[in-house]
CSV table of N, CA and C in Angstrom, one decimal:
chain,number,residue,atom,x,y,z
A,187,MET,N,73.2,84.9,94.7
A,187,MET,CA,73.3,86.3,94.9
A,187,MET,C,74.7,86.5,95.4
A,188,SER,N,75.4,87.5,94.8
A,188,SER,CA,76.8,87.7,95.2
A,188,SER,C,76.9,88.6,96.4
A,189,ARG,N,78.0,88.4,97.1
A,189,ARG,CA,78.2,89.2,98.3
A,189,ARG,C,78.7,90.6,97.9
A,190,LYS,N,78.3,91.6,98.6
A,190,LYS,CA,78.8,93.0,98.4
A,190,LYS,C,80.0,93.2,99.2
A,191,ILE,N,81.1,93.4,98.6
A,191,ILE,CA,82.4,93.6,99.3
A,191,ILE,C,82.9,95.0,99.0
A,192,ALA,N,83.3,95.7,100.0
A,192,ALA,CA,83.9,97.0,99.9
A,192,ALA,C,85.4,96.9,100.4
A,193,ILE,N,86.2,97.7,99.8
A,193,ILE,CA,87.6,97.8,100.2
A,193,ILE,C,87.8,99.2,100.8
A,194,PHE,N,88.4,99.3,102.0
A,194,PHE,CA,88.8,100.5,102.6
A,194,PHE,C,90.3,100.5,102.7
A,195,PRO,N,91.0,101.1,101.7
A,195,PRO,CA,92.5,101.1,101.6
A,195,PRO,C,93.1,102.3,102.3
A,196,ALA,N,94.2,102.1,103.0
A,196,ALA,CA,95.0,103.2,103.6
A,196,ALA,C,96.3,102.5,104.1
A,197,SER,N,97.2,103.3,104.5
A,197,SER,CA,98.4,102.8,105.1
A,197,SER,C,98.2,102.4,106.6
A,198,PHE,N,97.3,103.1,107.3
A,198,PHE,CA,97.0,102.8,108.7
A,198,PHE,C,98.3,102.7,109.5
A,199,ASP,N,99.1,103.7,109.4
A,199,ASP,CA,100.5,103.7,109.9
A,199,ASP,C,100.7,104.8,110.9
A,200,PRO,N,100.1,104.9,112.0
A,200,PRO,CA,99.1,103.9,112.6
A,200,PRO,C,97.7,104.3,112.3
A,201,VAL,N,96.8,103.4,112.8
A,201,VAL,CA,95.4,103.7,112.7
A,201,VAL,C,95.0,104.8,113.7
A,202,THR,N,94.2,105.7,113.3
A,202,THR,CA,93.8,106.9,114.1
A,202,THR,C,92.3,106.8,114.5
A,203,ASN,N,91.9,107.7,115.3
A,203,ASN,CA,90.5,107.7,115.7
A,203,ASN,C,89.6,108.1,114.4
A,204,GLY,N,90.3,108.9,113.5
A,204,GLY,CA,89.6,109.2,112.3
A,204,GLY,C,89.3,107.9,111.4
A,205,HIS,N,90.2,107.0,111.4
A,205,HIS,CA,90.0,105.8,110.7
A,205,HIS,C,88.9,105.0,111.3
A,206,VAL,N,89.0,104.9,112.7
A,206,VAL,CA,88.0,104.1,113.4
A,206,VAL,C,86.6,104.7,113.2
A,207,ASP,N,86.5,106.0,113.2
A,207,ASP,CA,85.2,106.7,113.0
A,207,ASP,C,84.6,106.3,111.7
A,208,LEU,N,85.5,106.4,110.6
A,208,LEU,CA,85.0,106.0,109.3
A,208,LEU,C,84.6,104.5,109.2
A,209,ILE,N,85.3,103.6,109.8
A,209,ILE,CA,85.0,102.2,109.8
A,209,ILE,C,83.6,102.0,110.5
A,210,ASP,N,83.4,102.7,111.6
A,210,ASP,CA,82.2,102.6,112.3
A,210,ASP,C,81.0,103.1,111.5
A,211,ARG,N,81.2,104.3,110.9
A,211,ARG,CA,80.1,104.9,110.1
A,211,ARG,C,79.8,104.1,108.8
A,212,ILE,N,80.8,103.5,108.2
A,212,ILE,CA,80.6,102.7,107.0
A,212,ILE,C,79.9,101.4,107.4
A,213,SER,N,80.2,100.9,108.6
A,213,SER,CA,79.6,99.7,109.1
A,213,SER,C,78.1,99.9,109.4
A,214,ARG,N,77.8,101.1,110.0
A,214,ARG,CA,76.4,101.4,110.3
A,214,ARG,C,75.5,101.6,109.1
A,215,LEU,N,76.2,101.9,107.9
A,215,LEU,CA,75.4,102.1,106.7
A,215,LEU,C,74.8,100.8,106.3
A,216,ALA,N,75.4,99.7,106.7
A,216,ALA,CA,74.9,98.3,106.3
A,216,ALA,C,74.7,98.1,104.8
A,217,LEU,N,75.7,98.7,104.0
A,217,LEU,CA,75.6,98.5,102.6
A,217,LEU,C,76.4,97.3,102.1
A,218,PHE,N,77.3,96.8,102.9
A,218,PHE,CA,78.2,95.8,102.4
A,218,PHE,C,78.2,94.5,103.3
A,219,ASP,N,78.3,93.4,102.7
A,219,ASP,CA,78.4,92.1,103.5
A,219,ASP,C,79.8,92.0,104.1
A,220,GLU,N,80.8,92.5,103.5
A,220,GLU,CA,82.2,92.4,104.0
A,220,GLU,C,82.9,93.7,103.7
A,221,ILE,N,83.6,94.2,104.7
A,221,ILE,CA,84.5,95.4,104.5
A,221,ILE,C,85.9,94.9,104.7
A,222,VAL,N,86.7,95.1,103.6
A,222,VAL,CA,88.1,94.7,103.7
A,222,VAL,C,88.9,95.9,104.0
A,223,ILE,N,89.5,95.9,105.2
A,223,ILE,CA,90.5,96.9,105.6
A,223,ILE,C,91.8,96.5,104.9
A,224,ALA,N,92.1,97.3,103.9
A,224,ALA,CA,93.3,96.9,103.1
A,224,ALA,C,94.5,97.8,103.4
A,225,ILE,N,95.4,97.2,104.0
A,225,ILE,CA,96.6,97.9,104.4
A,225,ILE,C,97.6,98.0,103.2
A,226,GLY,N,97.7,99.2,102.7
A,226,GLY,CA,98.5,99.3,101.5
A,226,GLY,C,99.9,99.6,101.7
A,227,ILE,N,100.7,99.3,100.8
A,227,ILE,CA,102.2,99.6,100.8
A,227,ILE,C,102.4,100.8,100.0
A,228,ASN,N,102.9,101.9,100.7
A,228,ASN,CA,103.1,103.2,100.1
A,228,ASN,C,104.6,103.2,99.8
A,229,LEU,N,105.0,103.1,98.6
A,229,LEU,CA,106.4,103.1,98.2
A,229,LEU,C,107.1,104.4,98.4
A,230,SER,N,106.3,105.5,98.5
A,230,SER,CA,106.9,106.8,98.7
A,230,SER,C,107.4,107.1,100.1
A,231,LYS,N,107.0,106.3,101.1
A,231,LYS,CA,107.5,106.5,102.4
A,231,LYS,C,107.6,105.2,103.2
A,232,PRO,N,108.7,105.0,103.9
A,232,PRO,CA,108.8,103.7,104.6
A,232,PRO,C,107.9,103.7,105.8
A,233,PRO,N,107.3,102.5,106.1
A,233,PRO,CA,106.4,102.4,107.2
A,233,PRO,C,107.0,102.5,108.5
A,234,ARG,N,106.3,103.1,109.5
A,234,ARG,CA,106.8,103.2,110.8
A,234,ARG,C,106.5,102.0,111.6
A,235,PHE,N,105.4,101.3,111.3
A,235,PHE,CA,105.0,100.1,111.9
A,235,PHE,C,105.0,99.0,110.9
A,236,THR,N,105.3,97.8,111.3
A,236,THR,CA,105.3,96.6,110.4
A,236,THR,C,103.8,96.3,110.0
A,237,PHE,N,103.6,95.5,109.0
A,237,PHE,CA,102.3,95.0,108.6
A,237,PHE,C,101.7,94.3,109.8
A,238,GLU,N,102.4,93.5,110.5
A,238,GLU,CA,101.9,92.7,111.6
A,238,GLU,C,101.4,93.6,112.7
A,239,GLU,N,102.2,94.7,113.0
A,239,GLU,CA,101.8,95.7,114.0
A,239,GLU,C,100.5,96.4,113.6
A,240,ARG,N,100.5,96.9,112.4
A,240,ARG,CA,99.3,97.6,111.9
A,240,ARG,C,98.1,96.6,111.9
A,241,LYS,N,98.3,95.4,111.5
A,241,LYS,CA,97.1,94.4,111.6
A,241,LYS,C,96.7,94.2,113.0
A,242,GLU,N,97.6,94.1,113.9
A,242,GLU,CA,97.2,93.9,115.3
A,242,GLU,C,96.4,95.1,115.9
A,243,MET,N,96.9,96.3,115.5
A,243,MET,CA,96.1,97.5,115.9
A,243,MET,C,94.7,97.5,115.4
A,244,LEU,N,94.6,97.2,114.1
A,244,LEU,CA,93.3,97.2,113.4
A,244,LEU,C,92.4,96.0,114.0
A,245,GLU,N,93.0,94.9,114.2
A,245,GLU,CA,92.2,93.8,114.8
A,245,GLU,C,91.6,94.1,116.1
A,246,THR,N,92.4,94.9,116.9
A,246,THR,CA,92.0,95.3,118.2
A,246,THR,C,90.8,96.3,118.1
A,247,VAL,N,90.9,97.3,117.2
A,247,VAL,CA,89.9,98.3,117.2
A,247,VAL,C,88.6,97.8,116.4
A,248,THR,N,88.7,96.7,115.7
A,248,THR,CA,87.6,96.2,114.9
A,248,THR,C,87.1,94.9,115.5
A,249,ALA,N,87.5,94.6,116.7
A,249,ALA,CA,87.1,93.3,117.2
A,249,ALA,C,85.6,93.0,117.3
A,250,ASN,N,84.8,94.1,117.5
A,250,ASN,CA,83.4,94.0,117.6
A,250,ASN,C,82.6,93.9,116.3
A,251,TYR,N,83.3,93.9,115.2
A,251,TYR,CA,82.7,93.8,113.9
A,251,TYR,C,83.0,92.4,113.3
A,252,ASN,N,81.9,91.7,112.9
A,252,ASN,CA,82.1,90.4,112.4
A,252,ASN,C,82.1,90.4,110.9
A,253,HIS,N,82.0,91.5,110.2
A,253,HIS,CA,82.0,91.6,108.8
A,253,HIS,C,83.3,92.2,108.2
A,254,ILE,N,84.3,92.4,109.0
A,254,ILE,CA,85.5,93.1,108.6
A,254,ILE,C,86.7,92.1,108.5
A,255,THR,N,87.4,92.2,107.4
A,255,THR,CA,88.6,91.4,107.1
A,255,THR,C,89.8,92.4,107.0
A,256,ILE,N,90.9,92.0,107.5
A,256,ILE,CA,92.1,92.9,107.4
A,256,ILE,C,93.1,92.2,106.6
A,257,GLU,N,93.6,92.8,105.5
A,257,GLU,CA,94.6,92.2,104.6
A,257,GLU,C,95.6,93.3,104.2
A,258,GLN,N,96.7,92.8,103.7
A,258,GLN,CA,97.7,93.7,103.1
A,258,GLN,C,97.7,93.5,101.6
A,259,TYR,N,97.9,94.6,100.9
A,259,TYR,CA,98.0,94.5,99.4
A,259,TYR,C,99.1,95.5,98.9
A,260,SER,N,99.5,95.2,97.7
A,260,SER,CA,100.4,96.2,97.0
A,260,SER,C,100.0,96.3,95.6
A,261,GLY,N,100.4,97.3,95.0
A,261,GLY,CA,100.0,97.6,93.6
A,261,GLY,C,98.8,98.5,93.6
A,262,LEU,N,98.1,98.5,92.4
A,262,LEU,CA,97.0,99.4,92.2
A,262,LEU,C,95.8,98.9,93.0
A,263,THR,N,95.1,99.8,93.7
A,263,THR,CA,93.9,99.5,94.4
A,263,THR,C,92.8,99.0,93.5
A,264,ALA,N,92.7,99.5,92.3
A,264,ALA,CA,91.7,99.0,91.4
A,264,ALA,C,91.9,97.5,91.1
A,265,HIS,N,93.2,97.1,90.9
A,265,HIS,CA,93.5,95.7,90.6
A,265,HIS,C,93.2,94.8,91.8
A,266,TYR,N,93.5,95.3,93.0
A,266,TYR,CA,93.2,94.6,94.2
A,266,TYR,C,91.7,94.4,94.4
A,267,ALA,N,91.0,95.5,94.2
A,267,ALA,CA,89.5,95.4,94.3
A,267,ALA,C,88.9,94.4,93.3
A,268,LEU,N,89.4,94.3,92.1
A,268,LEU,CA,89.0,93.3,91.2
A,268,LEU,C,89.3,91.9,91.7
A,269,GLU,N,90.6,91.7,92.2
A,269,GLU,CA,91.0,90.4,92.7
A,269,GLU,C,90.1,89.9,93.8
A,270,ARG,N,89.7,90.9,94.7
A,270,ARG,CA,88.9,90.6,95.8
A,270,ARG,C,87.4,90.5,95.5
A,271,GLY,N,87.0,90.8,94.3
A,271,GLY,CA,85.6,90.8,93.9
A,271,GLY,C,84.8,91.9,94.5
A,272,ALA,N,85.5,93.0,94.8
A,272,ALA,CA,84.8,94.2,95.5
A,272,ALA,C,84.0,95.0,94.5
A,273,CYS,N,82.9,95.6,95.0
A,273,CYS,CA,82.1,96.5,94.2
A,273,CYS,C,82.4,97.9,94.5
A,274,THR,N,83.1,98.2,95.6
A,274,THR,CA,83.3,99.6,96.0
A,274,THR,C,84.6,99.7,96.7
A,275,VAL,N,85.2,100.9,96.5
A,275,VAL,CA,86.4,101.3,97.2
A,275,VAL,C,85.9,102.5,98.0
A,276,ILE,N,86.2,102.5,99.3
A,276,ILE,CA,85.8,103.6,100.2
A,276,ILE,C,87.0,104.5,100.5
A,277,ARG,N,86.8,105.8,100.3
A,277,ARG,CA,87.9,106.7,100.5
A,277,ARG,C,87.4,107.8,101.5
A,278,GLY,N,88.2,108.1,102.5
A,278,GLY,CA,87.9,109.2,103.4
A,278,GLY,C,88.4,110.5,102.9
A,279,LEU,N,87.7,111.5,103.1
A,279,LEU,CA,88.0,112.9,102.7
A,279,LEU,C,88.1,113.8,104.0
A,280,ARG,N,89.2,114.4,104.2
A,280,ARG,CA,89.4,115.3,105.4
A,280,ARG,C,89.0,116.7,105.0
A,281,GLU,N,89.5,117.1,103.9
A,281,GLU,CA,89.3,118.5,103.5
A,281,GLU,C,89.1,118.6,102.0
A,282,MET,N,88.8,119.8,101.5
A,282,MET,CA,88.5,119.9,100.0
A,282,MET,C,89.7,119.6,99.2
A,283,SER,N,90.9,119.9,99.7
A,283,SER,CA,92.1,119.6,98.9
A,283,SER,C,92.2,118.1,98.6
A,284,ASP,N,91.8,117.2,99.6
A,284,ASP,CA,91.8,115.8,99.4
A,284,ASP,C,90.9,115.4,98.2
A,285,PHE,N,89.8,116.1,98.0
A,285,PHE,CA,88.8,115.7,97.0
A,285,PHE,C,89.4,115.7,95.6
A,286,GLU,N,90.2,116.7,95.3
A,286,GLU,CA,90.8,116.8,93.9
A,286,GLU,C,91.7,115.6,93.6
A,287,ASP,N,92.5,115.2,94.5
A,287,ASP,CA,93.4,114.0,94.3
A,287,ASP,C,92.5,112.8,94.3
A,288,GLU,N,91.6,112.6,95.2
A,288,GLU,CA,90.8,111.4,95.3
A,288,GLU,C,89.8,111.3,94.1
A,289,PHE,N,89.3,112.4,93.6
A,289,PHE,CA,88.5,112.4,92.4
A,289,PHE,C,89.2,111.9,91.2
A,290,GLN,N,90.4,112.4,91.0
A,290,GLN,CA,91.3,112.0,89.9
A,290,GLN,C,91.6,110.5,90.0
A,291,MET,N,91.9,110.0,91.3
A,291,MET,CA,92.2,108.6,91.5
A,291,MET,C,91.0,107.7,91.2
A,292,ALA,N,89.8,108.2,91.7
A,292,ALA,CA,88.5,107.5,91.5
A,292,ALA,C,88.2,107.3,90.0
A,293,ARG,N,88.5,108.4,89.2
A,293,ARG,CA,88.2,108.3,87.8
A,293,ARG,C,89.2,107.3,87.1
A,294,MET,N,90.4,107.3,87.5
A,294,MET,CA,91.4,106.3,87.0
A,294,MET,C,91.1,104.9,87.4
A,295,ASN,N,90.7,104.7,88.7
A,295,ASN,CA,90.3,103.4,89.1
A,295,ASN,C,89.1,102.9,88.3
A,296,HIS,N,88.2,103.8,88.0
A,296,HIS,CA,87.0,103.4,87.3
A,296,HIS,C,87.3,103.0,85.8
A,297,GLN,N,88.3,103.7,85.3
A,297,GLN,CA,88.8,103.3,84.0
A,297,GLN,C,89.4,101.9,83.9
A,298,ILE,N,90.2,101.6,85.0
A,298,ILE,CA,90.9,100.3,85.1
A,298,ILE,C,89.8,99.2,85.5
A,299,ALA,N,88.9,99.6,86.4
A,299,ALA,CA,88.0,98.6,86.9
A,299,ALA,C,86.6,99.2,86.8
A,300,PRO,N,85.9,99.2,85.6
A,300,PRO,CA,84.6,99.8,85.5
A,300,PRO,C,83.5,99.4,86.4
A,301,GLY,N,83.6,98.2,86.9
A,301,GLY,CA,82.6,97.6,87.8
A,301,GLY,C,82.8,98.0,89.3
A,302,VAL,N,83.8,98.7,89.6
A,302,VAL,CA,84.2,99.1,90.9
A,302,VAL,C,83.9,100.6,91.1
A,303,ASP,N,83.0,100.9,92.0
A,303,ASP,CA,82.7,102.4,92.3
A,303,ASP,C,83.5,102.8,93.5
A,304,THR,N,83.6,104.2,93.6
A,304,THR,CA,84.2,104.8,94.8
A,304,THR,C,83.2,105.5,95.6
A,305,LEU,N,83.2,105.2,96.9
A,305,LEU,CA,82.3,105.9,97.9
A,305,LEU,C,83.2,106.8,98.7
A,306,PHE,N,82.9,108.1,98.6
A,306,PHE,CA,83.7,109.1,99.4
A,306,PHE,C,82.9,109.3,100.7
A,307,MET,N,83.6,109.3,101.8
A,307,MET,CA,83.1,109.5,103.2
A,307,MET,C,83.8,110.7,103.7
A,308,MET,N,83.1,111.7,104.1
A,308,MET,CA,83.7,112.9,104.7
A,308,MET,C,84.1,112.6,106.2
A,309,ALA,N,85.3,113.0,106.5
A,309,ALA,CA,85.7,112.8,107.9
A,309,ALA,C,84.8,113.6,108.9
A,310,SER,N,84.6,113.1,110.0
A,310,SER,CA,83.9,113.9,111.0
A,310,SER,C,84.8,115.1,111.3
A,311,ALA,N,84.1,116.2,111.6
A,311,ALA,CA,84.8,117.5,111.8
A,311,ALA,C,85.9,117.4,112.9
A,312,LYS,N,85.7,116.6,113.9
A,312,LYS,CA,86.7,116.6,115.0
A,312,LYS,C,87.9,115.8,114.6
A,313,TYR,N,87.9,115.1,113.4
A,313,TYR,CA,89.0,114.3,112.9
A,313,TYR,C,89.5,114.8,111.6
A,314,ALA,N,89.0,115.9,111.1
A,314,ALA,CA,89.3,116.4,109.8
A,314,ALA,C,90.8,116.8,109.6
A,315,TYR,N,91.5,117.1,110.7
A,315,TYR,CA,92.9,117.5,110.7
A,315,TYR,C,93.8,116.4,110.8
A,316,LEU,N,93.3,115.2,111.1
A,316,LEU,CA,94.1,114.1,111.6
A,316,LEU,C,94.7,113.2,110.5
A,317,SER,N,95.9,112.9,110.5
A,317,SER,CA,96.5,111.9,109.6
A,317,SER,C,97.5,111.1,110.4
A,318,SER,N,97.8,109.9,109.9
A,318,SER,CA,98.8,109.0,110.6
A,318,SER,C,100.1,109.7,110.7
A,319,THR,N,100.6,110.4,109.7
A,319,THR,CA,101.9,111.0,109.7
A,319,THR,C,101.9,112.1,110.8
A,320,LEU,N,100.9,112.9,110.9
A,320,LEU,CA,100.8,113.9,111.9
A,320,LEU,C,100.8,113.3,113.3
A,321,VAL,N,100.1,112.2,113.5
A,321,VAL,CA,100.1,111.6,114.8
A,321,VAL,C,101.5,111.2,115.2
A,322,VAL,N,102.2,110.5,114.3
A,322,VAL,CA,103.6,110.1,114.7
A,322,VAL,C,104.5,111.3,114.9
A,323,GLU,N,104.4,112.3,114.1
A,323,GLU,CA,105.2,113.5,114.3
A,323,GLU,C,105.0,114.1,115.7
A,324,ILE,N,103.7,114.3,116.0
A,324,ILE,CA,103.3,114.9,117.3
A,324,ILE,C,103.8,114.0,118.4
A,325,PHE,N,103.7,112.7,118.3
A,325,PHE,CA,104.1,111.8,119.3
A,325,PHE,C,105.6,111.9,119.5
A,326,GLN,N,106.4,111.8,118.4
A,326,GLN,CA,107.8,111.8,118.5
A,326,GLN,C,108.4,113.1,119.1
A,327,MET,N,107.7,114.2,118.8
A,327,MET,CA,108.2,115.5,119.3
A,327,MET,C,107.7,115.8,120.7
A,328,GLY,N,106.7,115.2,121.2
A,328,GLY,CA,106.2,115.6,122.5
A,328,GLY,C,105.6,114.5,123.3
A,329,SER,N,106.0,113.3,123.1
A,329,SER,CA,105.3,112.2,123.8
A,329,SER,C,105.4,112.2,125.3
A,330,THR,N,106.6,112.7,125.8
A,330,THR,CA,106.8,112.7,127.2
A,330,THR,C,106.0,113.8,127.9
A,331,LYS,N,105.5,114.8,127.1
A,331,LYS,CA,104.7,115.9,127.6
A,331,LYS,C,103.2,115.7,127.4
A,332,MET,N,102.9,114.6,126.6
A,332,MET,CA,101.5,114.4,126.3
A,332,MET,C,100.9,113.3,127.2
A,333,SER,N,99.8,113.6,127.8
A,333,SER,CA,99.2,112.5,128.7
A,333,SER,C,98.5,111.5,127.8
A,334,ASP,N,98.2,110.4,128.3
A,334,ASP,CA,97.5,109.4,127.6
A,334,ASP,C,96.1,109.9,127.3
A,335,GLU,N,95.5,110.7,128.2
A,335,GLU,CA,94.2,111.3,127.9
A,335,GLU,C,94.2,112.1,126.6
A,336,LYS,N,95.2,112.9,126.4
A,336,LYS,CA,95.3,113.7,125.2
A,336,LYS,C,95.6,112.9,124.0
A,337,LEU,N,96.4,111.9,124.1
A,337,LEU,CA,96.7,111.0,123.0
A,337,LEU,C,95.4,110.2,122.6
A,338,LEU,N,94.6,109.8,123.6
A,338,LEU,CA,93.4,109.1,123.3
A,338,LEU,C,92.4,109.9,122.5
A,339,GLU,N,92.6,111.2,122.5
A,339,GLU,CA,91.7,112.0,121.6
A,339,GLU,C,92.0,111.8,120.2
A,340,ILE,N,93.1,111.3,119.8
A,340,ILE,CA,93.5,111.2,118.4
A,340,ILE,C,93.7,109.7,118.0
A,341,VAL,N,94.1,108.8,118.9
A,341,VAL,CA,94.3,107.4,118.6
A,341,VAL,C,93.7,106.5,119.6
A,342,PRO,N,93.3,105.3,119.2
A,342,PRO,CA,92.8,104.3,120.1
A,342,PRO,C,93.9,103.9,121.2
A,343,PRO,N,93.4,103.3,122.3
A,343,PRO,CA,94.3,102.9,123.4
A,343,PRO,C,95.5,101.9,122.9
A,344,VAL,N,95.2,101.0,122.0
A,344,VAL,CA,96.2,100.1,121.5
A,344,VAL,C,97.3,100.8,120.8
A,345,VAL,N,96.9,101.9,120.1
A,345,VAL,CA,97.9,102.7,119.4
A,345,VAL,C,98.8,103.5,120.3
A,346,VAL,N,98.2,104.0,121.4
A,346,VAL,CA,99.0,104.7,122.4
A,346,VAL,C,100.1,103.8,123.0
A,347,LYS,N,99.7,102.6,123.3
A,347,LYS,CA,100.6,101.6,123.8
A,347,LYS,C,101.7,101.3,122.8
A,348,MET,N,101.3,101.1,121.6
A,348,MET,CA,102.3,100.7,120.6
A,348,MET,C,103.2,101.9,120.2
A,349,LEU,N,102.7,103.1,120.2
A,349,LEU,CA,103.6,104.3,120.0
A,349,LEU,C,104.6,104.4,121.1
A,350,ARG,N,104.1,104.2,122.4
A,350,ARG,CA,105.1,104.3,123.5
A,350,ARG,C,106.1,103.2,123.4
A,351,LYS,N,105.7,102.0,123.1
A,351,LYS,CA,106.6,100.9,123.0
A,351,LYS,C,107.7,101.2,121.9
A,352,LYS,N,107.3,101.7,120.8
A,352,LYS,CA,108.1,101.8,119.6
A,352,LYS,C,109.0,103.1,119.7
A,353,PHE,N,108.5,104.2,120.2
A,353,PHE,CA,109.2,105.4,120.1
A,353,PHE,C,109.7,106.1,121.3
A,354,GLU,N,109.4,105.6,122.5
A,354,GLU,CA,109.9,106.3,123.7
A,354,GLU,C,111.2,105.7,124.1
A,355,PRO,N,112.2,106.6,124.4
A,355,PRO,CA,113.5,106.2,124.7
A,355,PRO,C,113.6,105.1,125.8
A,356,SER,N,112.7,105.2,126.8
A,356,SER,CA,112.8,104.2,127.9
A,356,SER,C,112.4,102.8,127.5
A,357,SER,N,111.8,102.7,126.3
A,357,SER,CA,111.4,101.4,125.8
A,357,SER,C,112.5,100.6,125.2
A,358,GLY,N,113.6,101.3,125.0
A,358,GLY,CA,114.8,100.7,124.3
A,358,GLY,C,114.7,100.7,122.8
A,359,ASN,N,113.6,101.2,122.2
A,359,ASN,CA,113.5,101.2,120.8
A,359,ASN,C,113.7,102.6,120.2
A,360,GLY,N,113.8,103.6,121.0
A,360,GLY,CA,113.9,105.0,120.5
A,360,GLY,C,115.2,105.5,120.5
């Protein structure tokens, strides 16, 4: 009997509470033997965090899950899913406008890899506005005015620590 593997691809640059919520909800469905958190390379924008930093953040927030693997990939998600032997690609949807792009991508992925289905998961309402890009922009523009309590509403504690280390002027990196 073959293992059921799902791929959850994103840039995770950085991981947000929206990502963590989806990972938790996908895990609770108990549909898959393994969930591969696939850190993708987005050629249209340079990463803010290295692969190693993103992997560290994800390892921290998924430490309580024994069925999660974290990997980096480049190229087409459909090809990566085939290489990994995955049966499903999981995509999060924040709003209706996401659906059009994701639907088109799912159809193309299915054309390339007919045995790989796409599972759409709606973001929880409290995270529907949240994106990694928005998190970094908000942090860079107002980090000194934002309390950790407010930041923790949008990102896990490990991400707050890494954002402060990377972007605050007092850290020597900003």
